[in-house]
CSV table of C-alpha atoms in Angstrom, one decimal:
chain,number,residue,atom,x,y,z
A,29,UNK,CA,0.0,0.0,0.0
A,30,UNK,CA,2.9,2.4,0.8
A,31,UNK,CA,4.4,1.6,-2.6
A,32,UNK,CA,1.1,2.5,-4.3
A,33,UNK,CA,1.0,5.9,-2.5
A,34,UNK,CA,4.6,6.6,-3.5
A,35,UNK,CA,3.9,5.8,-7.2
A,36,UNK,CA,0.8,7.9,-7.2
A,37,UNK,CA,2.7,10.9,-5.7
A,38,UNK,CA,5.5,10.5,-8.2
A,39,UNK,CA,2.9,10.4,-11.1
A,40,UNK,CA,1.1,13.5,-9.8
A,41,UNK,CA,4.5,15.3,-9.5
A,42,UNK,CA,5.5,14.3,-13.1
A,43,UNK,CA,2.2,15.5,-14.5
A,44,UNK,CA,2.3,18.8,-12.6
A,45,UNK,CA,5.9,19.5,-13.8
A,46,UNK,CA,5.0,18.7,-17.4
A,47,UNK,CA,2.0,21.0,-17.3
A,48,UNK,CA,4.1,23.8,-15.7
A,49,UNK,CA,6.8,23.4,-18.3
A,50,UNK,CA,4.4,23.6,-21.2
A,51,UNK,CA,2.6,26.6,-19.8
A,52,UNK,CA,5.7,28.8,-19.7
A,53,UNK,CA,5.5,31.3,-22.6
A,54,UNK,CA,7.4,34.4,-23.1
A,55,UNK,CA,9.1,36.5,-25.8
A,56,UNK,CA,11.3,34.9,-28.3
A,57,UNK,CA,14.9,35.5,-27.2
A,58,UNK,CA,16.1,35.5,-30.8
A,59,UNK,CA,13.8,38.4,-32.0
A,60,UNK,CA,15.3,41.8,-31.8
A,61,UNK,CA,13.3,44.5,-30.0
A,62,UNK,CA,11.4,47.0,-32.1
A,63,UNK,CA,12.8,50.4,-32.7
A,64,UNK,CA,9.2,51.8,-32.6
A,65,UNK,CA,8.6,50.9,-29.0
A,66,UNK,CA,5.9,48.2,-29.8
A,67,UNK,CA,5.6,45.4,-27.3
A,68,UNK,CA,5.5,42.7,-30.0
A,69,UNK,CA,9.3,42.5,-30.3
A,70,UNK,CA,9.4,43.6,-33.9
A,71,UNK,CA,7.9,46.2,-36.2
A,72,UNK,CA,4.4,45.4,-37.5
A,73,UNK,CA,2.3,46.0,-40.6
A,74,UNK,CA,-1.4,45.1,-40.6
A,75,UNK,CA,-3.1,43.7,-43.7
A,76,UNK,CA,-6.8,43.5,-44.1
A,77,UNK,CA,-7.9,41.2,-47.0
A,78,UNK,CA,-11.5,41.3,-48.2
A,79,UNK,CA,-12.1,38.3,-50.4
A,80,UNK,CA,-15.2,38.9,-52.5
A,81,UNK,CA,-14.5,35.8,-54.6
A,82,UNK,CA,-16.2,32.5,-53.7
A,83,UNK,CA,-12.8,30.7,-53.8
A,84,UNK,CA,-10.7,30.3,-50.6
A,85,UNK,CA,-7.3,31.9,-50.9
A,86,UNK,CA,-3.8,31.7,-49.4
A,87,UNK,CA,-2.1,35.1,-49.2
A,88,UNK,CA,1.7,35.5,-49.5
A,89,UNK,CA,3.8,38.6,-49.1
A,90,UNK,CA,7.0,39.2,-51.1
A,91,UNK,CA,9.5,41.3,-49.2
A,92,UNK,CA,12.3,42.0,-51.7
A,93,UNK,CA,12.9,38.4,-52.9
A,94,UNK,CA,11.6,36.6,-49.8
A,95,UNK,CA,8.2,35.0,-50.1
A,96,UNK,CA,6.3,34.6,-46.8
A,97,UNK,CA,2.9,33.1,-46.1
A,98,UNK,CA,0.6,35.6,-44.5
A,99,UNK,CA,-2.5,33.5,-44.0
A,100,UNK,CA,-5.7,32.0,-45.4
A,101,UNK,CA,-8.9,33.9,-46.3
A,102,UNK,CA,-12.1,31.9,-46.9
A,103,UNK,CA,-14.3,33.0,-49.8
A,104,UNK,CA,-16.7,35.8,-49.3
A,105,UNK,CA,-15.1,36.9,-46.0
A,106,UNK,CA,-12.5,39.3,-44.8
A,107,UNK,CA,-9.6,38.8,-42.4
A,108,UNK,CA,-7.0,41.1,-40.8
A,109,UNK,CA,-3.4,39.8,-40.4
A,110,UNK,CA,-0.4,41.2,-38.6
A,111,UNK,CA,3.0,40.6,-40.2
A,112,UNK,CA,6.5,41.7,-39.6
A,113,UNK,CA,7.7,44.7,-41.5
A,114,UNK,CA,10.8,43.6,-43.5
A,115,UNK,CA,11.4,46.1,-46.3
A,116,UNK,CA,10.3,49.4,-47.8
A,117,UNK,CA,8.2,47.7,-50.5
A,118,UNK,CA,5.9,44.6,-50.5
A,119,UNK,CA,4.0,42.7,-53.1
A,120,UNK,CA,1.1,40.5,-52.3
A,121,UNK,CA,0.2,37.2,-54.0
A,122,UNK,CA,-3.2,35.4,-53.9
A,123,UNK,CA,-3.1,31.6,-54.5
A,124,UNK,CA,-6.7,30.3,-54.9
A,125,UNK,CA,-7.4,26.8,-53.6
A,126,UNK,CA,-7.8,24.5,-56.6
A,127,UNK,CA,-6.2,26.7,-59.2
A,128,UNK,CA,-5.4,30.2,-60.2
A,129,UNK,CA,-4.1,33.3,-58.6
A,130,UNK,CA,-2.4,36.6,-59.2
A,131,UNK,CA,0.2,39.0,-57.8
A,132,UNK,CA,-0.4,42.7,-56.9
A,133,UNK,CA,1.8,45.6,-58.0
A,134,UNK,CA,4.7,46.4,-55.7
A,135,UNK,CA,3.7,49.0,-53.1
A,136,UNK,CA,5.5,51.1,-50.5
A,137,UNK,CA,5.0,50.2,-46.9
A,138,UNK,CA,6.3,51.5,-43.6
A,139,UNK,CA,6.2,50.2,-40.0
A,140,UNK,CA,2.8,50.7,-38.5
A,141,UNK,CA,1.0,50.9,-41.9
A,142,UNK,CA,-2.4,49.2,-42.3
A,143,UNK,CA,-2.8,47.8,-45.9
A,144,UNK,CA,-6.2,47.0,-47.4
A,145,UNK,CA,-6.3,44.4,-50.1
A,146,UNK,CA,-9.5,43.6,-52.1
A,147,UNK,CA,-9.9,40.4,-54.0
A,148,UNK,CA,-12.7,40.8,-56.6
A,149,UNK,CA,-14.7,37.9,-58.0
A,150,UNK,CA,-13.2,35.9,-60.9
A,151,UNK,CA,-9.9,37.7,-60.5
A,152,UNK,CA,-7.5,36.4,-63.2
A,153,UNK,CA,-3.8,36.0,-63.3
A,154,UNK,CA,-3.4,39.0,-65.6
A,155,UNK,CA,-5.2,41.5,-63.4
A,156,UNK,CA,-4.4,42.8,-59.9
A,157,UNK,CA,-6.7,43.7,-57.2
A,158,UNK,CA,-7.2,47.1,-55.4
A,159,UNK,CA,-4.4,47.6,-52.9
A,160,UNK,CA,-4.0,50.7,-50.7
A,161,UNK,CA,-2.6,52.1,-47.6
A,162,UNK,CA,-4.7,53.6,-44.8
């Protein structure tokens, strides 16, 4: 009986320490602090995508030559993303689920900007959607 209590106590202790270890969050020690004083640890740009097309779309941002996935927008919805500011210009790409997509014109962007990106129905590869800074 004494051995059972000891095993039970050890099991509870292991579970508690595992949960405590998993709960510890915190800032990424490898991310440089922002020069603009934001608490996020880097400089941000917000992007609101309004998808008026019925197709779901994955959004990518091209910072210089680096392509980064921004997120996913379901058809006929809008979504706001926050992304790290990496360069003076950005270009957005829409990749529709199934097939098709397009890339926007290159646009200037600064830390703290909020970009609005409109995906029109039946957008084709040759055309670009309305993109603007707020």
